[in-house]
Amino acid sequence: MRLIQPGKPTQNGFIESFNGRFRDECLNEHWFSDIVHARKIINDWRQDYNECRPHSALNYQTPSEFAARWRNGKCEGKQ
C-alpha cells in the first residue's frame, strides 16, 4: 500500500479537488446547528454532486451515469 506523502497534494489530485469543492460549496456555506442538520445538508450536496452535476473527467456524465454505464459494460462483457 502506498500512502500520500505529507505536503504533497499533487500525488492525490482527484481527492484534493473533491475536498476543496466540498469545503467551498458545502462546509463554508453552512452553519450546522446539530449533527442531524449537518447530515441533511451534506447528503443533499453529495446527491447533487453525484447525480445532477456532469464531470469533465467523466466525459461530462454524472458519476451516477458513469457508474451505471460501467456496470452495464462489465455485465455485458461477462456474458
mmCIF file as gemmi writes it, N, C-alpha and C atoms, coordinates in Angstrom:
data_model
loop_
_atom_site.group_PDB
_atom_site.id
_atom_site.type_symbol
_atom_site.label_atom_id
_atom_site.label_alt_id
_atom_site.label_comp_id
_atom_site.label_asym_id
_atom_site.label_entity_id
_atom_site.label_seq_id
_atom_site.pdbx_PDB_ins_code
_atom_site.Cartn_x
_atom_site.Cartn_y
_atom_site.Cartn_z
_atom_site.occupancy
_atom_site.B_iso_or_equiv
_atom_site.pdbx_formal_charge
_atom_site.auth_seq_id
_atom_site.auth_asym_id
_atom_site.pdbx_PDB_model_num
ATOM 1 N N . MET Axp A 1 ? 0.837 -1.167 0 1 0 ? 1 A 1
ATOM 2 C CA . MET Axp A 1 ? 0 0 0 1 0 ? 1 A 1
ATOM 3 C C . MET Axp A 1 ? 0.893 1.246 0 1 0 ? 1 A 1
ATOM 4 N N . ARG Axp A 2 ? 0.619 2.151 -0.918 1 0 ? 2 A 1
ATOM 5 C CA . ARG Axp A 2 ? 1.371 3.405 -0.983 1 0 ? 2 A 1
ATOM 6 C C . ARG Axp A 2 ? 0.52 4.523 -0.397 1 0 ? 2 A 1
ATOM 7 N N . LEU Axp A 3 ? 1.122 5.331 0.429 1 0 ? 3 A 1
ATOM 8 C CA . LEU Axp A 3 ? 0.432 6.456 1.039 1 0 ? 3 A 1
ATOM 9 C C . LEU Axp A 3 ? 0.899 7.761 0.405 1 0 ? 3 A 1
ATOM 10 N N . ILE Axp A 4 ? 0.088 8.771 0.524 1 0 ? 4 A 1
ATOM 11 C CA . ILE Axp A 4 ? 0.441 10.094 0.036 1 0 ? 4 A 1
ATOM 12 C C . ILE Axp A 4 ? 1.404 10.721 1.038 1 0 ? 4 A 1
ATOM 13 N N . GLN Axp A 5 ? 2.494 11.277 0.53 1 0 ? 5 A 1
ATOM 14 C CA . GLN Axp A 5 ? 3.453 11.933 1.41 1 0 ? 5 A 1
ATOM 15 C C . GLN Axp A 5 ? 2.852 13.22 1.968 1 0 ? 5 A 1
ATOM 16 N N . PRO Axp A 6 ? 3.118 13.523 3.223 1 0 ? 6 A 1
ATOM 17 C CA . PRO Axp A 6 ? 2.634 14.788 3.787 1 0 ? 6 A 1
ATOM 18 C C . PRO Axp A 6 ? 3.151 15.98 2.978 1 0 ? 6 A 1
ATOM 19 N N . GLY Axp A 7 ? 2.283 16.938 2.721 1 0 ? 7 A 1
ATOM 20 C CA . GLY Axp A 7 ? 2.674 18.136 1.981 1 0 ? 7 A 1
ATOM 21 C C . GLY Axp A 7 ? 2.778 17.938 0.484 1 0 ? 7 A 1
ATOM 22 N N . LYS Axp A 8 ? 2.246 16.836 -0.037 1 0 ? 8 A 1
ATOM 23 C CA . LYS Axp A 8 ? 2.318 16.538 -1.475 1 0 ? 8 A 1
ATOM 24 C C . LYS Axp A 8 ? 0.923 16.32 -2.051 1 0 ? 8 A 1
ATOM 25 N N . PRO Axp A 9 ? 0.076 17.35 -2.066 1 0 ? 9 A 1
ATOM 26 C CA . PRO Axp A 9 ? -1.296 17.155 -2.558 1 0 ? 9 A 1
ATOM 27 C C . PRO Axp A 9 ? -1.362 16.78 -4.034 1 0 ? 9 A 1
ATOM 28 N N . THR Axp A 10 ? -0.309 17.064 -4.796 1 0 ? 10 A 1
ATOM 29 C CA . THR Axp A 10 ? -0.334 16.709 -6.218 1 0 ? 10 A 1
ATOM 30 C C . THR Axp A 10 ? -0.289 15.202 -6.428 1 0 ? 10 A 1
ATOM 31 N N . GLN Axp A 11 ? 0.068 14.444 -5.411 1 0 ? 11 A 1
ATOM 32 C CA . GLN Axp A 11 ? 0.069 12.988 -5.524 1 0 ? 11 A 1
ATOM 33 C C . GLN Axp A 11 ? -1.345 12.417 -5.437 1 0 ? 11 A 1
ATOM 34 N N . ASN Axp A 12 ? -2.299 13.252 -5.094 1 0 ? 12 A 1
ATOM 35 C CA . ASN Axp A 12 ? -3.67 12.79 -4.914 1 0 ? 12 A 1
ATOM 36 C C . ASN Axp A 12 ? -4.628 13.866 -5.415 1 0 ? 12 A 1
ATOM 37 N N . GLY Axp A 13 ? -4.444 14.29 -6.649 1 0 ? 13 A 1
ATOM 38 C CA . GLY Axp A 13 ? -5.167 15.427 -7.203 1 0 ? 13 A 1
ATOM 39 C C . GLY Axp A 13 ? -6.674 15.305 -7.195 1 0 ? 13 A 1
ATOM 40 N N . PHE Axp A 14 ? -7.213 14.12 -7.507 1 0 ? 14 A 1
ATOM 41 C CA . PHE Axp A 14 ? -8.666 13.961 -7.554 1 0 ? 14 A 1
ATOM 42 C C . PHE Axp A 14 ? -9.293 14.178 -6.176 1 0 ? 14 A 1
ATOM 43 N N . ILE Axp A 15 ? -8.673 13.623 -5.153 1 0 ? 15 A 1
ATOM 44 C CA . ILE Axp A 15 ? -9.208 13.773 -3.798 1 0 ? 15 A 1
ATOM 45 C C . ILE Axp A 15 ? -9.054 15.206 -3.323 1 0 ? 15 A 1
ATOM 46 N N . GLU Axp A 16 ? -7.918 15.82 -3.611 1 0 ? 16 A 1
ATOM 47 C CA . GLU Axp A 16 ? -7.717 17.212 -3.216 1 0 ? 16 A 1
ATOM 48 C C . GLU Axp A 16 ? -8.736 18.114 -3.897 1 0 ? 16 A 1
ATOM 49 N N . SER Axp A 17 ? -9.026 17.852 -5.161 1 0 ? 17 A 1
ATOM 50 C CA . SER Axp A 17 ? -10.027 18.637 -5.885 1 0 ? 17 A 1
ATOM 51 C C . SER Axp A 17 ? -11.404 18.467 -5.253 1 0 ? 17 A 1
ATOM 52 N N . PHE Axp A 18 ? -11.767 17.229 -4.96 1 0 ? 18 A 1
ATOM 53 C CA . PHE Axp A 18 ? -13.055 16.962 -4.317 1 0 ? 18 A 1
ATOM 54 C C . PHE Axp A 18 ? -13.138 17.652 -2.959 1 0 ? 18 A 1
ATOM 55 N N . ASN Axp A 19 ? -12.095 17.501 -2.148 1 0 ? 19 A 1
ATOM 56 C CA . ASN Axp A 19 ? -12.11 18.1 -0.811 1 0 ? 19 A 1
ATOM 57 C C . ASN Axp A 19 ? -12.259 19.616 -0.876 1 0 ? 19 A 1
ATOM 58 N N . GLY Axp A 20 ? -11.571 20.256 -1.813 1 0 ? 20 A 1
ATOM 59 C CA . GLY Axp A 20 ? -11.679 21.704 -1.968 1 0 ? 20 A 1
ATOM 60 C C . GLY Axp A 20 ? -13.073 22.127 -2.374 1 0 ? 20 A 1
ATOM 61 N N . ARG Axp A 21 ? -13.646 21.399 -3.31 1 0 ? 21 A 1
ATOM 62 C CA . ARG Axp A 21 ? -15.008 21.693 -3.765 1 0 ? 21 A 1
ATOM 63 C C . ARG Axp A 21 ? -16.017 21.5 -2.633 1 0 ? 21 A 1
ATOM 64 N N . PHE Axp A 22 ? -15.88 20.408 -1.901 1 0 ? 22 A 1
ATOM 65 C CA . PHE Axp A 22 ? -16.771 20.12 -0.778 1 0 ? 22 A 1
ATOM 66 C C . PHE Axp A 22 ? -16.677 21.216 0.286 1 0 ? 22 A 1
ATOM 67 N N . ARG Axp A 23 ? -15.463 21.608 0.596 1 0 ? 23 A 1
ATOM 68 C CA . ARG Axp A 23 ? -15.266 22.658 1.595 1 0 ? 23 A 1
ATOM 69 C C . ARG Axp A 23 ? -15.869 23.984 1.122 1 0 ? 23 A 1
ATOM 70 N N . ASP Axp A 24 ? -15.561 24.387 -0.13 1 0 ? 24 A 1
ATOM 71 C CA . ASP Axp A 24 ? -16.036 25.674 -0.651 1 0 ? 24 A 1
ATOM 72 C C . ASP Axp A 24 ? -17.544 25.719 -0.854 1 0 ? 24 A 1
ATOM 73 N N . GLU Axp A 25 ? -18.115 24.654 -1.397 1 0 ? 25 A 1
ATOM 74 C CA . GLU Axp A 25 ? -19.529 24.666 -1.784 1 0 ? 25 A 1
ATOM 75 C C . GLU Axp A 25 ? -20.476 24.215 -0.68 1 0 ? 25 A 1
ATOM 76 N N . CYS Axp A 26 ? -19.975 23.487 0.282 1 0 ? 26 A 1
ATOM 77 C CA . CYS Axp A 26 ? -20.87 22.945 1.309 1 0 ? 26 A 1
ATOM 78 C C . CYS Axp A 26 ? -20.482 23.419 2.706 1 0 ? 26 A 1
ATOM 79 N N . LEU Axp A 27 ? -19.305 23.041 3.16 1 0 ? 27 A 1
ATOM 80 C CA . LEU Axp A 27 ? -18.94 23.321 4.548 1 0 ? 27 A 1
ATOM 81 C C . LEU Axp A 27 ? -18.834 24.812 4.844 1 0 ? 27 A 1
ATOM 82 N N . ASN Axp A 28 ? -18.227 25.578 3.935 1 0 ? 28 A 1
ATOM 83 C CA . ASN Axp A 28 ? -18.071 27.014 4.174 1 0 ? 28 A 1
ATOM 84 C C . ASN Axp A 28 ? -19.365 27.794 3.986 1 0 ? 28 A 1
ATOM 85 N N . GLU Axp A 29 ? -20.359 27.19 3.374 1 0 ? 29 A 1
ATOM 86 C CA . GLU Axp A 29 ? -21.621 27.876 3.089 1 0 ? 29 A 1
ATOM 87 C C . GLU Axp A 29 ? -22.678 27.692 4.168 1 0 ? 29 A 1
ATOM 88 N N . HIS Axp A 30 ? -22.451 26.775 5.095 1 0 ? 30 A 1
ATOM 89 C CA . HIS Axp A 30 ? -23.489 26.448 6.075 1 0 ? 30 A 1
ATOM 90 C C . HIS Axp A 30 ? -22.948 26.491 7.498 1 0 ? 30 A 1
ATOM 91 N N . TRP Axp A 31 ? -23.799 26.904 8.391 1 0 ? 31 A 1
ATOM 92 C CA . TRP Axp A 31 ? -23.52 26.838 9.824 1 0 ? 31 A 1
ATOM 93 C C . TRP Axp A 31 ? -24.434 25.75 10.371 1 0 ? 31 A 1
ATOM 94 N N . PHE Axp A 32 ? -23.87 24.623 10.732 1 0 ? 32 A 1
ATOM 95 C CA . PHE Axp A 32 ? -24.661 23.481 11.165 1 0 ? 32 A 1
ATOM 96 C C . PHE Axp A 32 ? -25.08 23.647 12.624 1 0 ? 32 A 1
ATOM 97 N N . SER Axp A 33 ? -26.361 23.488 12.88 1 0 ? 33 A 1
ATOM 98 C CA . SER Axp A 33 ? -26.873 23.641 14.242 1 0 ? 33 A 1
ATOM 99 C C . SER Axp A 33 ? -26.716 22.366 15.071 1 0 ? 33 A 1
ATOM 100 N N . ASP Axp A 34 ? -26.7 21.228 14.394 1 0 ? 34 A 1
ATOM 101 C CA . ASP Axp A 34 ? -26.513 19.953 15.088 1 0 ? 34 A 1
ATOM 102 C C . ASP Axp A 34 ? -26.141 18.896 14.054 1 0 ? 34 A 1
ATOM 103 N N . ILE Axp A 35 ? -25.865 17.69 14.514 1 0 ? 35 A 1
ATOM 104 C CA . ILE Axp A 35 ? -25.41 16.621 13.625 1 0 ? 35 A 1
ATOM 105 C C . ILE Axp A 35 ? -26.478 16.225 12.616 1 0 ? 35 A 1
ATOM 106 N N . VAL Axp A 36 ? -27.735 16.262 13.003 1 0 ? 36 A 1
ATOM 107 C CA . VAL Axp A 36 ? -28.823 15.914 12.081 1 0 ? 36 A 1
ATOM 108 C C . VAL Axp A 36 ? -28.868 16.923 10.935 1 0 ? 36 A 1
ATOM 109 N N . HIS Axp A 37 ? -28.745 18.191 11.265 1 0 ? 37 A 1
ATOM 110 C CA . HIS Axp A 37 ? -28.725 19.242 10.245 1 0 ? 37 A 1
ATOM 111 C C . HIS Axp A 37 ? -27.516 19.065 9.321 1 0 ? 37 A 1
ATOM 112 N N . ALA Axp A 38 ? -26.346 18.799 9.895 1 0 ? 38 A 1
ATOM 113 C CA . ALA Axp A 38 ? -25.135 18.598 9.099 1 0 ? 38 A 1
ATOM 114 C C . ALA Axp A 38 ? -25.306 17.421 8.142 1 0 ? 38 A 1
ATOM 115 N N . ARG Axp A 39 ? -25.834 16.32 8.627 1 0 ? 39 A 1
ATOM 116 C CA . ARG Axp A 39 ? -26.032 15.143 7.772 1 0 ? 39 A 1
ATOM 117 C C . ARG Axp A 39 ? -26.977 15.438 6.62 1 0 ? 39 A 1
ATOM 118 N N . LYS Axp A 40 ? -28.038 16.192 6.88 1 0 ? 40 A 1
ATOM 119 C CA . LYS Axp A 40 ? -29.008 16.537 5.826 1 0 ? 40 A 1
ATOM 120 C C . LYS Axp A 40 ? -28.35 17.393 4.752 1 0 ? 40 A 1
ATOM 121 N N . ILE Axp A 41 ? -27.655 18.445 5.149 1 0 ? 41 A 1
ATOM 122 C CA . ILE Axp A 41 ? -27.019 19.351 4.192 1 0 ? 41 A 1
ATOM 123 C C . ILE Axp A 41 ? -25.944 18.614 3.397 1 0 ? 41 A 1
ATOM 124 N N . ILE Axp A 42 ? -25.122 17.835 4.075 1 0 ? 42 A 1
ATOM 125 C CA . ILE Axp A 42 ? -24.044 17.1 3.402 1 0 ? 42 A 1
ATOM 126 C C . ILE Axp A 42 ? -24.616 16.06 2.456 1 0 ? 42 A 1
ATOM 127 N N . ASN Axp A 43 ? -25.657 15.36 2.855 1 0 ? 43 A 1
ATOM 128 C CA . ASN Axp A 43 ? -26.285 14.378 1.973 1 0 ? 43 A 1
ATOM 129 C C . ASN Axp A 43 ? -26.882 15.048 0.738 1 0 ? 43 A 1
ATOM 130 N N . ASP Axp A 44 ? -27.531 16.194 0.919 1 0 ? 44 A 1
ATOM 131 C CA . ASP Axp A 44 ? -28.084 16.922 -0.227 1 0 ? 44 A 1
ATOM 132 C C . ASP Axp A 44 ? -26.978 17.329 -1.192 1 0 ? 44 A 1
ATOM 133 N N . TRP Axp A 45 ? -25.855 17.815 -0.652 1 0 ? 45 A 1
ATOM 134 C CA . TRP Axp A 45 ? -24.735 18.227 -1.504 1 0 ? 45 A 1
ATOM 135 C C . TRP Axp A 45 ? -24.154 17.013 -2.238 1 0 ? 45 A 1
ATOM 136 N N . ARG Axp A 46 ? -23.967 15.922 -1.514 1 0 ? 46 A 1
ATOM 137 C CA . ARG Axp A 46 ? -23.413 14.699 -2.117 1 0 ? 46 A 1
ATOM 138 C C . ARG Axp A 46 ? -24.315 14.181 -3.231 1 0 ? 46 A 1
ATOM 139 N N . GLN Axp A 47 ? -25.612 14.207 -2.992 1 0 ? 47 A 1
ATOM 140 C CA . GLN Axp A 47 ? -26.556 13.75 -4.009 1 0 ? 47 A 1
ATOM 141 C C . GLN Axp A 47 ? -26.471 14.628 -5.259 1 0 ? 47 A 1
ATOM 142 N N . ASP Axp A 48 ? -26.412 15.938 -5.083 1 0 ? 48 A 1
ATOM 143 C CA . ASP Axp A 48 ? -26.26 16.844 -6.222 1 0 ? 48 A 1
ATOM 144 C C . ASP Axp A 48 ? -24.953 16.563 -6.956 1 0 ? 48 A 1
ATOM 145 N N . TYR Axp A 49 ? -23.865 16.395 -6.216 1 0 ? 49 A 1
ATOM 146 C CA . TYR Axp A 49 ? -22.545 16.166 -6.801 1 0 ? 49 A 1
ATOM 147 C C . TYR Axp A 49 ? -22.513 14.874 -7.613 1 0 ? 49 A 1
ATOM 148 N N . ASN Axp A 50 ? -23.154 13.829 -7.122 1 0 ? 50 A 1
ATOM 149 C CA . ASN Axp A 50 ? -23.094 12.519 -7.772 1 0 ? 50 A 1
ATOM 150 C C . ASN Axp A 50 ? -24.174 12.27 -8.81 1 0 ? 50 A 1
ATOM 151 N N . GLU Axp A 51 ? -25.329 12.928 -8.684 1 0 ? 51 A 1
ATOM 152 C CA . GLU Axp A 51 ? -26.458 12.58 -9.542 1 0 ? 51 A 1
ATOM 153 C C . GLU Axp A 51 ? -26.898 13.675 -10.502 1 0 ? 51 A 1
ATOM 154 N N . CYS Axp A 52 ? -26.53 14.912 -10.242 1 0 ? 52 A 1
ATOM 155 C CA . CYS Axp A 52 ? -27.028 16.013 -11.072 1 0 ? 52 A 1
ATOM 156 C C . CYS Axp A 52 ? -25.937 16.714 -11.872 1 0 ? 52 A 1
ATOM 157 N N . ARG Axp A 53 ? -24.744 16.696 -11.393 1 0 ? 53 A 1
ATOM 158 C CA . ARG Axp A 53 ? -23.675 17.52 -11.924 1 0 ? 53 A 1
ATOM 159 C C . ARG Axp A 53 ? -22.742 16.733 -12.845 1 0 ? 53 A 1
ATOM 160 N N . PRO Axp A 54 ? -22.65 17.111 -14.124 1 0 ? 54 A 1
ATOM 161 C CA . PRO Axp A 54 ? -21.703 16.42 -15.005 1 0 ? 54 A 1
ATOM 162 C C . PRO Axp A 54 ? -20.256 16.773 -14.635 1 0 ? 54 A 1
ATOM 163 N N . HIS Axp A 55 ? -19.364 15.818 -14.84 1 0 ? 55 A 1
ATOM 164 C CA . HIS Axp A 55 ? -17.951 15.994 -14.509 1 0 ? 55 A 1
ATOM 165 C C . HIS Axp A 55 ? -17.126 15.863 -15.788 1 0 ? 55 A 1
ATOM 166 N N . SER Axp A 56 ? -16.246 16.814 -16.012 1 0 ? 56 A 1
ATOM 167 C CA . SER Axp A 56 ? -15.424 16.784 -17.224 1 0 ? 56 A 1
ATOM 168 C C . SER Axp A 56 ? -14.544 15.536 -17.268 1 0 ? 56 A 1
ATOM 169 N N . ALA Axp A 57 ? -14.061 15.074 -16.13 1 0 ? 57 A 1
ATOM 170 C CA . ALA Axp A 57 ? -13.208 13.879 -16.091 1 0 ? 57 A 1
ATOM 171 C C . ALA Axp A 57 ? -13.966 12.613 -16.483 1 0 ? 57 A 1
ATOM 172 N N . LEU Axp A 58 ? -15.296 12.678 -16.468 1 0 ? 58 A 1
ATOM 173 C CA . LEU Axp A 58 ? -16.134 11.527 -16.833 1 0 ? 58 A 1
ATOM 174 C C . LEU Axp A 58 ? -16.824 11.772 -18.171 1 0 ? 58 A 1
ATOM 175 N N . ASN Axp A 59 ? -16.181 12.551 -19.015 1 0 ? 59 A 1
ATOM 176 C CA . ASN Axp A 59 ? -16.734 12.872 -20.331 1 0 ? 59 A 1
ATOM 177 C C . ASN Axp A 59 ? -18.114 13.539 -20.198 1 0 ? 59 A 1
ATOM 178 N N . TYR Axp A 60 ? -18.206 14.441 -19.233 1 0 ? 60 A 1
ATOM 179 C CA . TYR Axp A 60 ? -19.413 15.243 -18.975 1 0 ? 60 A 1
ATOM 180 C C . TYR Axp A 60 ? -20.646 14.394 -18.662 1 0 ? 60 A 1
ATOM 181 N N . GLN Axp A 61 ? -20.418 13.284 -17.978 1 0 ? 61 A 1
ATOM 182 C CA . GLN Axp A 61 ? -21.502 12.479 -17.415 1 0 ? 61 A 1
ATOM 183 C C . GLN Axp A 61 ? -21.519 12.731 -15.909 1 0 ? 61 A 1
ATOM 184 N N . THR Axp A 62 ? -22.649 12.463 -15.286 1 0 ? 62 A 1
ATOM 185 C CA . THR Axp A 62 ? -22.661 12.487 -13.826 1 0 ? 62 A 1
ATOM 186 C C . THR Axp A 62 ? -21.978 11.206 -13.337 1 0 ? 62 A 1
ATOM 187 N N . PRO Axp A 63 ? -21.462 11.194 -12.12 1 0 ? 63 A 1
ATOM 188 C CA . PRO Axp A 63 ? -20.89 9.955 -11.599 1 0 ? 63 A 1
ATOM 189 C C . PRO Axp A 63 ? -21.889 8.794 -11.601 1 0 ? 63 A 1
ATOM 190 N N . SER Axp A 64 ? -23.156 9.077 -11.352 1 0 ? 64 A 1
ATOM 191 C CA . SER Axp A 64 ? -24.17 8.014 -11.379 1 0 ? 64 A 1
ATOM 192 C C . SER Axp A 64 ? -24.324 7.431 -12.778 1 0 ? 64 A 1
ATOM 193 N N . GLU Axp A 65 ? -24.359 8.296 -13.788 1 0 ? 65 A 1
ATOM 194 C CA . GLU Axp A 65 ? -24.462 7.816 -15.174 1 0 ? 65 A 1
ATOM 195 C C . GLU Axp A 65 ? -23.233 7.002 -15.547 1 0 ? 65 A 1
ATOM 196 N N . PHE Axp A 66 ? -22.058 7.503 -15.182 1 0 ? 66 A 1
ATOM 197 C CA . PHE Axp A 66 ? -20.817 6.805 -15.487 1 0 ? 66 A 1
ATOM 198 C C . PHE Axp A 66 ? -20.798 5.422 -14.836 1 0 ? 66 A 1
ATOM 199 N N . ALA Axp A 67 ? -21.179 5.349 -13.562 1 0 ? 67 A 1
ATOM 200 C CA . ALA Axp A 67 ? -21.184 4.068 -12.843 1 0 ? 67 A 1
ATOM 201 C C . ALA Axp A 67 ? -22.163 3.085 -13.471 1 0 ? 67 A 1
ATOM 202 N N . ALA Axp A 68 ? -23.337 3.567 -13.85 1 0 ? 68 A 1
ATOM 203 C CA . ALA Axp A 68 ? -24.335 2.683 -14.47 1 0 ? 68 A 1
ATOM 204 C C . ALA Axp A 68 ? -23.82 2.142 -15.798 1 0 ? 68 A 1
ATOM 205 N N . ARG Axp A 69 ? -23.223 2.991 -16.601 1 0 ? 69 A 1
ATOM 206 C CA . ARG Axp A 69 ? -22.685 2.531 -17.891 1 0 ? 69 A 1
ATOM 207 C C . ARG Axp A 69 ? -21.526 1.568 -17.685 1 0 ? 69 A 1
ATOM 208 N N . TRP Axp A 70 ? -20.684 1.84 -16.715 1 0 ? 70 A 1
ATOM 209 C CA . TRP Axp A 70 ? -19.563 0.961 -16.439 1 0 ? 70 A 1
ATOM 210 C C . TRP Axp A 70 ? -20.063 -0.41 -15.994 1 0 ? 70 A 1
ATOM 211 N N . ARG Axp A 71 ? -21.044 -0.43 -15.082 1 0 ? 71 A 1
ATOM 212 C CA . ARG Axp A 71 ? -21.609 -1.715 -14.624 1 0 ? 71 A 1
ATOM 213 C C . ARG Axp A 71 ? -22.232 -2.474 -15.785 1 0 ? 71 A 1
ATOM 214 N N . ASN Axp A 72 ? -22.975 -1.788 -16.636 1 0 ? 72 A 1
ATOM 215 C CA . ASN Axp A 72 ? -23.6 -2.45 -17.784 1 0 ? 72 A 1
ATOM 216 C C . ASN Axp A 72 ? -22.549 -2.994 -18.736 1 0 ? 72 A 1
ATOM 217 N N . GLY Axp A 73 ? -21.501 -2.24 -18.949 1 0 ? 73 A 1
ATOM 218 C CA . GLY Axp A 73 ? -20.417 -2.704 -19.811 1 0 ? 73 A 1
ATOM 219 C C . GLY Axp A 73 ? -19.728 -3.919 -19.237 1 0 ? 73 A 1
ATOM 220 N N . LYS Axp A 74 ? -19.507 -3.921 -17.932 1 0 ? 74 A 1
ATOM 221 C CA . LYS Axp A 74 ? -18.875 -5.064 -17.272 1 0 ? 74 A 1
ATOM 222 C C . LYS Axp A 74 ? -19.784 -6.287 -17.328 1 0 ? 74 A 1
ATOM 223 N N . CYS Axp A 75 ? -21.068 -6.075 -17.117 1 0 ? 75 A 1
ATOM 224 C CA . CYS Axp A 75 ? -22.018 -7.198 -17.147 1 0 ? 75 A 1
ATOM 225 C C . CYS Axp A 75 ? -22.098 -7.792 -18.544 1 0 ? 75 A 1
ATOM 226 N N . GLU Axp A 76 ? -22.133 -6.924 -19.552 1 0 ? 76 A 1
ATOM 227 C CA . GLU Axp A 76 ? -22.209 -7.409 -20.93 1 0 ? 76 A 1
ATOM 228 C C . GLU Axp A 76 ? -20.96 -8.193 -21.3 1 0 ? 76 A 1
ATOM 229 N N . GLY Axp A 77 ? -19.804 -7.756 -20.798 1 0 ? 77 A 1
ATOM 230 C CA . GLY Axp A 77 ? -18.557 -8.438 -21.112 1 0 ? 77 A 1
ATOM 231 C C . GLY Axp A 77 ? -18.469 -9.827 -20.505 1 0 ? 77 A 1
ATOM 232 N N . LYS Axp A 78 ? -19.205 -10.085 -19.432 1 0 ? 78 A 1
ATOM 233 C CA . LYS Axp A 78 ? -19.164 -11.389 -18.763 1 0 ? 78 A 1
ATOM 234 C C . LYS Axp A 78 ? -20.069 -12.41 -19.428 1 0 ? 78 A 1
ATOM 235 N N . GLN Axp A 79 ? -21.028 -11.949 -20.217 1 0 ? 79 A 1
ATOM 236 C CA . GLN Axp A 79 ? -21.99 -12.884 -20.81 1 0 ? 79 A 1
ATOM 237 C C . GLN Axp A 79 ? -21.409 -13.615 -21.983 1 0 ? 79 A 1
